[in-house]
Structure formats: C-alpha cells, structure tokens
mmCIF file of C-alpha atoms in Angstrom:
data_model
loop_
_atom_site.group_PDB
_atom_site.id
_atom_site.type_symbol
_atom_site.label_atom_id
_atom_site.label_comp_id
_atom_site.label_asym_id
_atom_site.label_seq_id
_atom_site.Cartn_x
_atom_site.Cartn_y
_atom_site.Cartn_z
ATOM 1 C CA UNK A 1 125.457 -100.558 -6.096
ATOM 2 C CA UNK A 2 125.941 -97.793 -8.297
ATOM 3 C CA UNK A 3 122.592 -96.135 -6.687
ATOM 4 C CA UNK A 4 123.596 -96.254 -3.614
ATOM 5 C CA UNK A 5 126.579 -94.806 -3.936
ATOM 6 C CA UNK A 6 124.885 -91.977 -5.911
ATOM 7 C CA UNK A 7 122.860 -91.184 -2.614
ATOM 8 C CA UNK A 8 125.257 -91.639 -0.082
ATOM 9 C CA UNK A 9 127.341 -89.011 -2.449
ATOM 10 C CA UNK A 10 124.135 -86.734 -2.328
ATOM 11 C CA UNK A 11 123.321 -86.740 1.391
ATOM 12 C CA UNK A 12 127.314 -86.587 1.892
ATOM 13 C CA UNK A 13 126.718 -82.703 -0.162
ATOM 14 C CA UNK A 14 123.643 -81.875 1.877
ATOM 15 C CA UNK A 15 125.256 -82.402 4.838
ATOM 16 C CA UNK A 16 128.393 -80.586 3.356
ATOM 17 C CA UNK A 17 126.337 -77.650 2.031
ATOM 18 C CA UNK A 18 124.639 -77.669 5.540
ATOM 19 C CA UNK A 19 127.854 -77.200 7.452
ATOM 20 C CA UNK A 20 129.210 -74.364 4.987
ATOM 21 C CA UNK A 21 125.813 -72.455 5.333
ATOM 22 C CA UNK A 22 125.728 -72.529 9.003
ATOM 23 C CA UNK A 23 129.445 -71.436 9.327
ATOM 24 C CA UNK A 24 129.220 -68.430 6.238
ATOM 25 C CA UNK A 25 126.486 -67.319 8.561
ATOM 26 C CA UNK A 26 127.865 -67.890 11.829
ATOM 27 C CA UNK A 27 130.843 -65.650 10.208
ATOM 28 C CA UNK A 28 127.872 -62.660 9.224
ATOM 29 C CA UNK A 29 125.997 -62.546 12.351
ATOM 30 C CA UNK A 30 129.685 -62.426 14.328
ATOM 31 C CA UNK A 31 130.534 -59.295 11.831
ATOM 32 C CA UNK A 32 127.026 -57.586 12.688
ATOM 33 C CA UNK A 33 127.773 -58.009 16.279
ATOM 34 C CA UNK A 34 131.213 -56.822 15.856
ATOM 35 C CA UNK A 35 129.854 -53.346 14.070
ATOM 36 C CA UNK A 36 126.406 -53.402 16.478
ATOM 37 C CA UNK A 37 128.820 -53.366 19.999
ATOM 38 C CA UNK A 38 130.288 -50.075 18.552
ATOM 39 C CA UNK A 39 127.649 -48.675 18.011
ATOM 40 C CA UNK A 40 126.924 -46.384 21.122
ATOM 41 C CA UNK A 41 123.796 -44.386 21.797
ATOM 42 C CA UNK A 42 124.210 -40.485 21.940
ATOM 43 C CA UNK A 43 122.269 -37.526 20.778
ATOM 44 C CA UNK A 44 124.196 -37.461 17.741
ATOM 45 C CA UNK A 45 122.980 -38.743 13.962
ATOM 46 C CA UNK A 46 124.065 -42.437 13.649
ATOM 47 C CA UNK A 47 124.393 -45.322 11.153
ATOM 48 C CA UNK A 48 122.236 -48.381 12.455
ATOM 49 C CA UNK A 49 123.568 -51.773 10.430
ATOM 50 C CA UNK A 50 121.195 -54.369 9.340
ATOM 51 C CA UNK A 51 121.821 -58.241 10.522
ATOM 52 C CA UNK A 52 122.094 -60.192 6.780
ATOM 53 C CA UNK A 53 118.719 -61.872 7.773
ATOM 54 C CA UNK A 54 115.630 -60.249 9.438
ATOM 55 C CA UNK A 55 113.624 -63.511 11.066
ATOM 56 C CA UNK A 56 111.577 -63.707 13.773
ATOM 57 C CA UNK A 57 111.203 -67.839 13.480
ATOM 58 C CA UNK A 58 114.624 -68.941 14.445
ATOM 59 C CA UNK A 59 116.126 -68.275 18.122
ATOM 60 C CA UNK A 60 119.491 -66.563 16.497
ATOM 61 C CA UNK A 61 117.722 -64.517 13.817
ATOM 62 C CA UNK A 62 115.155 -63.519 16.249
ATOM 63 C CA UNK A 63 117.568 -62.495 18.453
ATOM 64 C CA UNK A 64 119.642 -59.474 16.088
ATOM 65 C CA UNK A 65 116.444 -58.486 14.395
ATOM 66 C CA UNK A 66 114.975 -57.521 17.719
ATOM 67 C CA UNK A 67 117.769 -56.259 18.931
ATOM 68 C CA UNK A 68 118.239 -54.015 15.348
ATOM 69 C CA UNK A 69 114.645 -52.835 15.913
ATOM 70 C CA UNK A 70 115.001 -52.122 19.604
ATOM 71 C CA UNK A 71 118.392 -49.847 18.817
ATOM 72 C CA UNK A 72 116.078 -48.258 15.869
ATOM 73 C CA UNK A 73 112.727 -47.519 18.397
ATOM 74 C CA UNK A 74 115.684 -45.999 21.122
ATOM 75 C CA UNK A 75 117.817 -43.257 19.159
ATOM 76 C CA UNK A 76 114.485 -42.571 16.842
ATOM 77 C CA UNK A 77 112.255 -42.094 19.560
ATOM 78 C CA UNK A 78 113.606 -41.757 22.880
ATOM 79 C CA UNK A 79 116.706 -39.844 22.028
ATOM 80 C CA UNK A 80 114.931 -38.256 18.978
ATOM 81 C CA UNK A 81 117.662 -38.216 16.733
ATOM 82 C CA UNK A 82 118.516 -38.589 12.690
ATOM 83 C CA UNK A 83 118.981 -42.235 11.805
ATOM 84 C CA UNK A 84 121.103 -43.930 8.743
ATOM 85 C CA UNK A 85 120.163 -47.829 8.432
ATOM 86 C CA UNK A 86 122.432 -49.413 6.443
ATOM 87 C CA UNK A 87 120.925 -52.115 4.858
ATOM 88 C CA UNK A 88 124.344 -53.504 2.932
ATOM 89 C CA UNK A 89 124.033 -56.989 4.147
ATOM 90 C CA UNK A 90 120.729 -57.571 4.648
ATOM 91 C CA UNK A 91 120.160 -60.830 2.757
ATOM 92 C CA UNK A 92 117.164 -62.894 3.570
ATOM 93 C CA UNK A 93 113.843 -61.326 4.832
ATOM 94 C CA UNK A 94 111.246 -63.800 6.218
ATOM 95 C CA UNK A 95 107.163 -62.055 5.980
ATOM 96 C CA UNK A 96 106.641 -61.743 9.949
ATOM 97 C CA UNK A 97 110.313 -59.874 10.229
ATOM 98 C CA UNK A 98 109.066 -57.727 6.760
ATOM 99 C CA UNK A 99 105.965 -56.680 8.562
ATOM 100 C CA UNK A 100 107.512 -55.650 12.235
ATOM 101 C CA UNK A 101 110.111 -53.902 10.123
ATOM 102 C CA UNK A 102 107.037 -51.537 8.002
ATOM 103 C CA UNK A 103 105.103 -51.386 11.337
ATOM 104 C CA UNK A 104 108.349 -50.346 13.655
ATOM 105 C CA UNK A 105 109.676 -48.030 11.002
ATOM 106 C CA UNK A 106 105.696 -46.588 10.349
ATOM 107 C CA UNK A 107 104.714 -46.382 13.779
ATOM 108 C CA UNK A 108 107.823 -44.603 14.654
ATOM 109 C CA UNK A 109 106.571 -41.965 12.019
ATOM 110 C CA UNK A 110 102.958 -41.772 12.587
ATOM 111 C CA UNK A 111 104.749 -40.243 16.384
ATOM 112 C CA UNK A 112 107.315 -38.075 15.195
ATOM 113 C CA UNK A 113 105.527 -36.664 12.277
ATOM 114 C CA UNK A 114 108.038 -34.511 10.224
ATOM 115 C CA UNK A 115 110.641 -34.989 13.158
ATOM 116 C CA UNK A 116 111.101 -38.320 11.423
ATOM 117 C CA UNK A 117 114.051 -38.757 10.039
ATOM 118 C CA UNK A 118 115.722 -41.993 8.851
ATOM 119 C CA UNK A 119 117.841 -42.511 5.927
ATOM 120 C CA UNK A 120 118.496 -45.925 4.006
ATOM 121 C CA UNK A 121 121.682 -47.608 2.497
ATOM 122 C CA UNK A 122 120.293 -50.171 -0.140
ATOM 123 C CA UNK A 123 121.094 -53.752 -0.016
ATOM 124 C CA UNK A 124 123.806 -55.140 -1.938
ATOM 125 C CA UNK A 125 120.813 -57.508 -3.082
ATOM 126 C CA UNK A 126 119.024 -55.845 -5.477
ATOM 127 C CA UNK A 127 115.780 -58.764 -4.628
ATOM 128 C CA UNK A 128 115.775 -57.230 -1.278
ATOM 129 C CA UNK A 129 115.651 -53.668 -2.305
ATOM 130 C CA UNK A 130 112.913 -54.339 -4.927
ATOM 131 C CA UNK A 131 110.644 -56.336 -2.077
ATOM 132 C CA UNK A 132 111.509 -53.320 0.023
ATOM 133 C CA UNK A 133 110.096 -51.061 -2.532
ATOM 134 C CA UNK A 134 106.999 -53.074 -3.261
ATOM 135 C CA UNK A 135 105.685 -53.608 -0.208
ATOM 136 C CA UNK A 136 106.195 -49.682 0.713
ATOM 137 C CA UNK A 137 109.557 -49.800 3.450
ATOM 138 C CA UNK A 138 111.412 -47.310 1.348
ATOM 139 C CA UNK A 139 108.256 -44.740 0.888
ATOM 140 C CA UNK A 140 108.158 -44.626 4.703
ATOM 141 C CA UNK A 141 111.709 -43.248 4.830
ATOM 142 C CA UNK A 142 111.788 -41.470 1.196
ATOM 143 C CA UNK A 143 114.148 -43.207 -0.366
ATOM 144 C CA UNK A 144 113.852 -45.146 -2.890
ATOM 145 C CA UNK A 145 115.920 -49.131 -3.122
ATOM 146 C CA UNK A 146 114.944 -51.102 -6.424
ATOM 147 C CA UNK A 147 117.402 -51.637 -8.830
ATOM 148 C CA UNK A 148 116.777 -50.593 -12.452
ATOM 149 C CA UNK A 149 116.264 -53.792 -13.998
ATOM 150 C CA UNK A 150 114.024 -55.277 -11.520
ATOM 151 C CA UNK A 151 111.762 -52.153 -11.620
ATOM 152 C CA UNK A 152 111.623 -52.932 -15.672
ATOM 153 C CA UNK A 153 110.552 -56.404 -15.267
ATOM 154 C CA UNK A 154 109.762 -56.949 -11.448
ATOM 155 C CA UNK A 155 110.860 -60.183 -10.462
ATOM 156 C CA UNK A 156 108.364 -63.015 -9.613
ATOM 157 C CA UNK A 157 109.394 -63.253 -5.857
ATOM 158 C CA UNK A 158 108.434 -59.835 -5.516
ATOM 159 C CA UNK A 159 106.069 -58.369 -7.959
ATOM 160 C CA UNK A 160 103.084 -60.351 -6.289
ATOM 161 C CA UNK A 161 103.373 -58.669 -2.641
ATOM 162 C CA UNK A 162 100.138 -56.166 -1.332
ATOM 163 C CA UNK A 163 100.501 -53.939 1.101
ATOM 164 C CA UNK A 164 97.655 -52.357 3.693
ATOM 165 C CA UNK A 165 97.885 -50.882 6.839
ATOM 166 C CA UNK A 166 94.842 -48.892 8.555
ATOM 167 C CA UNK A 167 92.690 -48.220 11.743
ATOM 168 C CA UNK A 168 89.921 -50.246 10.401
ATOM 169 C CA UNK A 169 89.036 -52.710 7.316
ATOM 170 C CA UNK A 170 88.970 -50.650 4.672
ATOM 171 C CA UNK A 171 89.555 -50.416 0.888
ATOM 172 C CA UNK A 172 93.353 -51.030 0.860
ATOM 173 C CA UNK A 173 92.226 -54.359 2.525
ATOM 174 C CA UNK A 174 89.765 -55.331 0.579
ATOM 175 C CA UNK A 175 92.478 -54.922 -2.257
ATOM 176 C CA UNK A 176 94.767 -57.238 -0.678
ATOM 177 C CA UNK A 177 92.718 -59.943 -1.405
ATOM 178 C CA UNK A 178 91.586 -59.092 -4.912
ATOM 179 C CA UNK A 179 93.824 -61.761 -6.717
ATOM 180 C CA UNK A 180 92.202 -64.403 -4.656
ATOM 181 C CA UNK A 181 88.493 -63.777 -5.643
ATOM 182 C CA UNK A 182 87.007 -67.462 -6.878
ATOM 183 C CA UNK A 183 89.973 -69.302 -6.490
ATOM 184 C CA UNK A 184 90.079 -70.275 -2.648
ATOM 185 C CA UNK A 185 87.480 -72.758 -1.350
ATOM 186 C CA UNK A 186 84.242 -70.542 -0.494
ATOM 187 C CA UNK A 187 84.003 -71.849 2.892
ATOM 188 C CA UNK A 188 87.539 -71.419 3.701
ATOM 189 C CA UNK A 189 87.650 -67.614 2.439
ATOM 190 C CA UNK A 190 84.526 -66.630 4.061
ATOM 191 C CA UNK A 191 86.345 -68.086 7.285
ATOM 192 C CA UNK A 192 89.596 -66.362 6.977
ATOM 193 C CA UNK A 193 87.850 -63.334 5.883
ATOM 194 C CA UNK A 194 85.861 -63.562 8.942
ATOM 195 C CA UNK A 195 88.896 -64.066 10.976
ATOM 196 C CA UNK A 196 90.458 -61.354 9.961
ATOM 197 C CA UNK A 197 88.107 -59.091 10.010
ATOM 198 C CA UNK A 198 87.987 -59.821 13.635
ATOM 199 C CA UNK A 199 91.817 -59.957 14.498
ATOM 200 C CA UNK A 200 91.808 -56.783 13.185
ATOM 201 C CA UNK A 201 88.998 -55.442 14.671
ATOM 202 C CA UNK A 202 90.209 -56.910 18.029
ATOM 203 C CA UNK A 203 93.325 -55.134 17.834
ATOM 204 C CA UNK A 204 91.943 -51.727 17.515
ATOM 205 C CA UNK A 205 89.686 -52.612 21.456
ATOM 206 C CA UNK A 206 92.793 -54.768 23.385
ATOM 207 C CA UNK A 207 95.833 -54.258 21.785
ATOM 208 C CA UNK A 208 96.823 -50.433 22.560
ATOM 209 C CA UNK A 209 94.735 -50.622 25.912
ATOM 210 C CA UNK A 210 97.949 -49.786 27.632
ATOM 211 C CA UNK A 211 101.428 -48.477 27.132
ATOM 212 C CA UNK A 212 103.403 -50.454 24.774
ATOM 213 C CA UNK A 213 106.480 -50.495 27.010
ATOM 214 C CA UNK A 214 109.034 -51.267 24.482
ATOM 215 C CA UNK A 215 109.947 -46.955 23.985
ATOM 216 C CA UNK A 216 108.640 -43.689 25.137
ATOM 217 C CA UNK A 217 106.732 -43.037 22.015
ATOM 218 C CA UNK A 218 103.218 -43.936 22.102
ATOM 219 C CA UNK A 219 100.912 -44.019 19.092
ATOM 220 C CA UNK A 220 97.399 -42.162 18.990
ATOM 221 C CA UNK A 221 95.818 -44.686 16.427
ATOM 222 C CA UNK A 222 94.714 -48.059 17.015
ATOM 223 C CA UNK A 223 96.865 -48.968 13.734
ATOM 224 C CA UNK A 224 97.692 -52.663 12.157
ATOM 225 C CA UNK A 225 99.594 -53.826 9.182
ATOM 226 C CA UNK A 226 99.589 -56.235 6.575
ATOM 227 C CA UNK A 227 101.006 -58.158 3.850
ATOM 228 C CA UNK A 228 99.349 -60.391 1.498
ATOM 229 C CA UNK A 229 100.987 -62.645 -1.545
ATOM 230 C CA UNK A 230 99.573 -64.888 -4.182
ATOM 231 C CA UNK A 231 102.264 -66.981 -5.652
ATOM 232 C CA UNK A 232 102.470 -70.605 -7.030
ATOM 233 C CA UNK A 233 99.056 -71.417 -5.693
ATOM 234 C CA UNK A 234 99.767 -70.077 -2.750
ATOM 235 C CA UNK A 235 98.064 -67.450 -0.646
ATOM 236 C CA UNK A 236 100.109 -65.977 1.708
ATOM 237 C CA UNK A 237 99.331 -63.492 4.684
ATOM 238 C CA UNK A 238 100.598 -61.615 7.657
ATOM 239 C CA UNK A 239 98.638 -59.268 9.698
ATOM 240 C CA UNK A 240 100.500 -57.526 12.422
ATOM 241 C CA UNK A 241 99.550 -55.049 15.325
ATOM 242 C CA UNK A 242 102.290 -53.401 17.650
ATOM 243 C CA UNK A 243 99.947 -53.432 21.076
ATOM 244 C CA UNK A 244 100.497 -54.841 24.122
ATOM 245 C CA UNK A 245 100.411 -58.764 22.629
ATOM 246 C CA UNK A 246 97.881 -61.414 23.725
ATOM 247 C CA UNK A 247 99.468 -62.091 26.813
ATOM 248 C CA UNK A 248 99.034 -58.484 28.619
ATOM 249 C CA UNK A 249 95.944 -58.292 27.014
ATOM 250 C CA UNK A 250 94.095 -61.605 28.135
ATOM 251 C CA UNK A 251 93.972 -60.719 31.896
ATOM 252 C CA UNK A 252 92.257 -56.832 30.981
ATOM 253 C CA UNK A 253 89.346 -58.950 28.725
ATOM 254 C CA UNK A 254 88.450 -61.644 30.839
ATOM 255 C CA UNK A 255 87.700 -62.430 34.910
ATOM 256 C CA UNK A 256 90.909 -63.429 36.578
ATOM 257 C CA UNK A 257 88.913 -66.666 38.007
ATOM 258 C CA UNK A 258 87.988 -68.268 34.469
ATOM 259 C CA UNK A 259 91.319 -67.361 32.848
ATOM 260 C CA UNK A 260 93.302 -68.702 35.882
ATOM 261 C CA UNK A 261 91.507 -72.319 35.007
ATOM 262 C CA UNK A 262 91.854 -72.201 32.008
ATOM 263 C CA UNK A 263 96.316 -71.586 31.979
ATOM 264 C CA UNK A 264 96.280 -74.190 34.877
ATOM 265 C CA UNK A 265 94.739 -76.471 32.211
ATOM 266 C CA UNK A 266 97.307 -75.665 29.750
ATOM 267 C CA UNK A 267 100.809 -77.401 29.367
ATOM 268 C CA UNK A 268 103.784 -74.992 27.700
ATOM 269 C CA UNK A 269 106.620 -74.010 27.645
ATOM 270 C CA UNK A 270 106.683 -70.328 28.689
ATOM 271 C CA UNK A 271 103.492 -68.355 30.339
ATOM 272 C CA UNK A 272 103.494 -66.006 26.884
ATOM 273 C CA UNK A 273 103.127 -69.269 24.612
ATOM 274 C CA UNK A 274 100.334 -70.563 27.256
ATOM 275 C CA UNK A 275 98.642 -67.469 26.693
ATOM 276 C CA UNK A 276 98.444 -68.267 22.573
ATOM 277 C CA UNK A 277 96.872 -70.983 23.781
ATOM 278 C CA UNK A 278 94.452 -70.173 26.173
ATOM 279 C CA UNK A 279 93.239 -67.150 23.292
ATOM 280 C CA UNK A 280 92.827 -69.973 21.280
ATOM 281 C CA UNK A 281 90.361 -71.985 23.334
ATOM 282 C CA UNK A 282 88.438 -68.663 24.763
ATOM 283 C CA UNK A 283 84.964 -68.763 23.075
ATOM 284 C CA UNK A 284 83.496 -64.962 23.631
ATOM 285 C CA UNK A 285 84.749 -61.629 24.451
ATOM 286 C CA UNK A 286 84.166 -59.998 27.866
ATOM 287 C CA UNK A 287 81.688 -57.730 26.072
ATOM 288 C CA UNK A 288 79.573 -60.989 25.954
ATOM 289 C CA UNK A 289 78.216 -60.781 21.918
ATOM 290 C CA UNK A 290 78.871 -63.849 20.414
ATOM 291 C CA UNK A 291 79.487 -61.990 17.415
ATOM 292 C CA UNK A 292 82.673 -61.285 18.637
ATOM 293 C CA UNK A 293 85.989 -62.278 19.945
ATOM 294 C CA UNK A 294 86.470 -65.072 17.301
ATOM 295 C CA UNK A 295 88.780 -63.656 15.153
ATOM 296 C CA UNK A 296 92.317 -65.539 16.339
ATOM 297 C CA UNK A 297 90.451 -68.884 16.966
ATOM 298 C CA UNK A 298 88.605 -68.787 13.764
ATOM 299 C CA UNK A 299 91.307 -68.037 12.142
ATOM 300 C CA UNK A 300 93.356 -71.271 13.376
ATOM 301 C CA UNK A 301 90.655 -73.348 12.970
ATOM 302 C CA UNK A 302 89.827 -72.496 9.385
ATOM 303 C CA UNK A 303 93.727 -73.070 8.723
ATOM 304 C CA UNK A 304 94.014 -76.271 10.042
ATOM 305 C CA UNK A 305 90.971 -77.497 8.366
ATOM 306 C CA UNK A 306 92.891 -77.305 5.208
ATOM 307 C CA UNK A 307 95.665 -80.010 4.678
ATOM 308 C CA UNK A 308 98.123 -77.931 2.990
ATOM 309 C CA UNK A 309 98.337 -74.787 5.211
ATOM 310 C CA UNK A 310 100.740 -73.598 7.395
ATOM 311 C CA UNK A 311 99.925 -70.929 10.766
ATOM 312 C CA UNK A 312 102.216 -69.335 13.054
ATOM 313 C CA UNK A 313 100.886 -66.566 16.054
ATOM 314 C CA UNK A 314 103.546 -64.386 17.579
ATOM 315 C CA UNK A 315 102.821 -62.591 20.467
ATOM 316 C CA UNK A 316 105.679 -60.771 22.911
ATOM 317 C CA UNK A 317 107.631 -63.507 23.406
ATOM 318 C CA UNK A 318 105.325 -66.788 22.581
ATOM 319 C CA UNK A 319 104.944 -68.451 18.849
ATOM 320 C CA UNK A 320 102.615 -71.271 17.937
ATOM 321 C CA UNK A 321 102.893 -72.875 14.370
ATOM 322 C CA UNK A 322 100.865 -75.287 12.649
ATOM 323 C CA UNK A 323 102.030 -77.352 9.276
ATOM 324 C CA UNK A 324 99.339 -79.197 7.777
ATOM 325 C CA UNK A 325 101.611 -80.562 5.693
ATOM 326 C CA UNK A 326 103.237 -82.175 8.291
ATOM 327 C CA UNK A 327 100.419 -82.454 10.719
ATOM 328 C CA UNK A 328 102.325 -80.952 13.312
ATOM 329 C CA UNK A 329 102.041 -78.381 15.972
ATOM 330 C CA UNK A 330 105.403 -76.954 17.521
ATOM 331 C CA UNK A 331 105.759 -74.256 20.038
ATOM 332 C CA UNK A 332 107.962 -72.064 21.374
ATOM 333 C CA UNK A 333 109.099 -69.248 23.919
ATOM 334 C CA UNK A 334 111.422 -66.884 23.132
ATOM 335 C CA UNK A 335 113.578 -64.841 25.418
ATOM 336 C CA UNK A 336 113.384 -61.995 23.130
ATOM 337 C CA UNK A 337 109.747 -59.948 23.117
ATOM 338 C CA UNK A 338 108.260 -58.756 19.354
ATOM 339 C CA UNK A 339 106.033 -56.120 21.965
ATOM 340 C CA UNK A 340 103.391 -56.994 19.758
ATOM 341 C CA UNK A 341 101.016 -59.646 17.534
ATOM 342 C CA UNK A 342 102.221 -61.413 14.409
ATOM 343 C CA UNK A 343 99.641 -63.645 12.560
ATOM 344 C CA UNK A 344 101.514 -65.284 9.104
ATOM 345 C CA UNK A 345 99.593 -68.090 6.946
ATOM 346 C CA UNK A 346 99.676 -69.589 3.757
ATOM 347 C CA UNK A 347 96.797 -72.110 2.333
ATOM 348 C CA UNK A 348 96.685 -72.867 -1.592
ATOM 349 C CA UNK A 349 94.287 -71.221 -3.837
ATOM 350 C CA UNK A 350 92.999 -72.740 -7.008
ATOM 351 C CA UNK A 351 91.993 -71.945 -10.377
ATOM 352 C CA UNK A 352 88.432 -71.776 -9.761
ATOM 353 C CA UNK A 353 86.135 -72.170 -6.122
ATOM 354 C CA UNK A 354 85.653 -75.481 -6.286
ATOM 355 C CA UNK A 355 90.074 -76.087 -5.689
ATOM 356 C CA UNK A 356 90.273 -77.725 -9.341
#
C-alpha cells in the first residue's frame, strides 16, 4: 500500500513539474516575442534578443531560433548594419541550434569581412557563455563570454566540445576525432569516418550550386561546420553546411525520371522530409563513380547498425531521426526552413576497440 502510494505521489510531481516547466516557458518565449515585435528593421545599429532556448528539434523552439537567425542574416547583411545580440536569457542550447548559430554568425563574416560587426551581451548563465567560448561563437564576434570560474576549472558539460569548420577535410577535422582513437568499434569508425568524409565532401559539389535564398549575401567558399563531443561514453557529432539543403539539391544531381519514381514511392509528411528520404535510398552520384555519393546513406546506415545510437538529418524544412534505443524512426516537416543541412549523432565509445 505504502508503495503505491509512494508512486502515485511521484508521477503526481512529474506531472506537476511538467506543467510548471511548460508554463515558466510559455511565460519566456511570450516575453521574447513581446521584445522581438519591437524590434523594427532600419539602417540604424540595433540590439537583437536571444529566445531562452536555441532548438531546432521542437516545433516552438524551432520556430524563434529561426526567426532570431533570420532577423540576424537581414540587418547584418542586407541592411549592412552594426548588430548587439543580447544573449541575457538564452538558457538551453541544443548541438544542431549551436552549430547554425557558429555557421550563421561565421558565414555572415566570411561576406562582410571587416564590415562585420556584431557585438554580444553574455548570458546570465555562465554554462552557456563558457560552451559559447569553447566551441569558438564569441571569437567570431570578439568578445569574449566565460565566466571566471568556469575558465579555471571548465565544467564537464563543456570542456569536452571540438570545434572545425573548413572547405575540405583537413587537420582541424582530423582533431575532432582524436579523443575517440581505439575506443569506437573499428568497423563502425571506419564507417562514420567514411561518411563523413563524404557528407562533407558532397557539400562542397551540391550544396552552394545555387543561391542560398535565405539573404542577399552569398558566400565564395564551399564552407561546412562542425562540432564533435566525447562525454560519458558518448560520441557526439554535428556536421552542418548552409547550401541549398537536400531537397533543392536532389533534382540538379539526378534525372528528373528516376527521382520522380523514386518520391512517388515514398510516403511523408512534407515533400522536404520525402526528399531525406529519397537521399537516403539513392545509391550513386550523377557523376556515376561508385566511390561516391555515399556519404548521407552510409552514414545512417552505420548509425543504425549500432543499438545505442541516435541520428537526426535536417534539411530546409524536413528532419528524420532515428533512436536505437528506442528502435524508432519519427519524422517531421517543419514550416520553418534551416536554408541548409544539419547532420547530429551520438553512438557510445568504449574503453578499448573491441566496446569492452
């Protein structure tokens, strides 16, 4: 009796703590759109304000993050303008929003050159300014966020993040990956090495074949990004490219004809998530080497091969996840477009190759 009492009382303060969460950030997203409608664009120096969570997961989230990012890419670099982004509330910061925040802010830059010119307010959360710091956000804009006690003893949430960004694998890649060398399952590394050698590589010949379309800026170098993290036996990564996304990109690599059967073959729920899909099941590039044009579906199949790892592909307005833990697969299509490629996935590592 007494034990079931003690879990009704326990779900009774999930459910409680569930309810107070969802209206304490109800309450912060109605504040952020409170300050955001008054904020007007003119040729004039501004002050941008951060939502209190950056997420590109969650149909809410999703929506103020793009939203911040799209006011950021307009007065930066279509109106051409001196930026403040206040960063007070900013709270929670998921990797895929981390990443299109470095590559927005960075590609913006890489445009303007010295004409860039964007100032930060820290978070009141000194966690957030320190991840800011370590993965390189506040070097972009020259200004630097971490708190004094977290830079004397970084904290364990945020000391273990890598940062690389490039035109091409290179050194700061291969770097990314150091604290992972003999503990990940051979077969699985060489895989996701593989893949991602390929994603990236695939990037730099579709994704910047056209105009973006999201600004007026466009970007000389066939850049992507990247964030890697090895924490609790966990390997986590997100690459990121800011091109024209998998759907634009599909129809320019492959005949009309033999992409048209494979979407009709292909239940979703939104023409950019179909597209995910129908990368997925493509076999070889247009180029016809069968060296290439596996990057994305190795990349999900290697994942899914292991039992504990997690995928997710953004592209424009499309996601497609896959928990291993769960065995699931869940999609999605947003109304909101990323006007770009987001690839985030964690698989354990081990203390030696053989995942003992």
């Amino acid at each position: 009796m007494r034990s079931s009492l003690q879990k009704r009382d326990k779900r009774s303060r999930r459910i409680q703590n569930k309810r107070w969460l969802r209206k304490r950030n109800s309450r912060r997203n109605a504040s952020w759109k409170r300050r955001i409608a008054t904020w007007q664009q003119d040729t004039g120096h501004r002050t941008l304000p951060c939502p209190f969570a950056l997420n590109i997961s969650s149909k809410n989230n999703r929506r103020y993050t793009l939203r911040f990012l799209g006011k950021f890419r307009q007065h930066v670099l279509d109106v051409r303008k001196p930026l403040t982004v206040d960063l007070t509330e900013l709270t929670y910061l998921m990797p895929g929003a981390a990443l299109l925040l470095i590559a927005e802010f960075d590609r913006a830059k890489q445009i303007l050159g010295n004409d860039f010119k964007v100032q930060l307010i820290k978070s009141k959360t000194a966690r957030i300014n320190a991840v800011l710091d370590q993965i390189g956000f506040s070097d972009i804009c020259d200004t630097k966020l971490g708190s004094e006690e977290l830079d004397e003893a970084p904290d364990e949430l945020v000391r273990h993040w890598r940062f690389a960004t490039g035109t091409r694998i290179n050194d700061q890649t291969e770097r990314a990956f150091v604290d992972i060398q003999g503990r990940i399952a051979p077969a699985l590394q060489e895989g996701m090495w593989v893949g991602i050698s390929e994603a990236i590589g695939n990037s730099a010949l579709h994704a910047y074949l056209e105009p973006r379309g999201a600004d007026s800026g466009r970007m000389g170098a066939k850049r992507w990004w990247m964030l890697s993290q090895v924490r609790d036996g966990v390997l986590g990564v997100t690459v990121a490219d800011l091109g024209i996304g998998i759907p634009r990109s599909l129809p320019l690599k492959w005949p009309r004809s033999g992409l048209t059967k494979i979407l009709d073959g292909i239940a979703g729920k939104g023409p950019d998530e179909r597209s995910i899909r129908a990368a997925l099941e493509v076999g070889a590039t247009s180029t016809g080497q069968k060296h290439r044009g596996k990057g994305l579906p190795q990349i999900w199949r290697e994942i899914r091969s292991e039992p504990e790892a997690q995928i997710s592909i953004y592209s424009n307005k499309g996601a497609l996840h896959w928990n291993g833990k769960r065995n699931s697969e869940q999609s999605n299509e947003f109304q909101d477009n990323i006007f770009g490629t987001v690839i985030s996935w964690t698989v354990p590592v081990y203390e030696n190759a053989d995942g003992e």
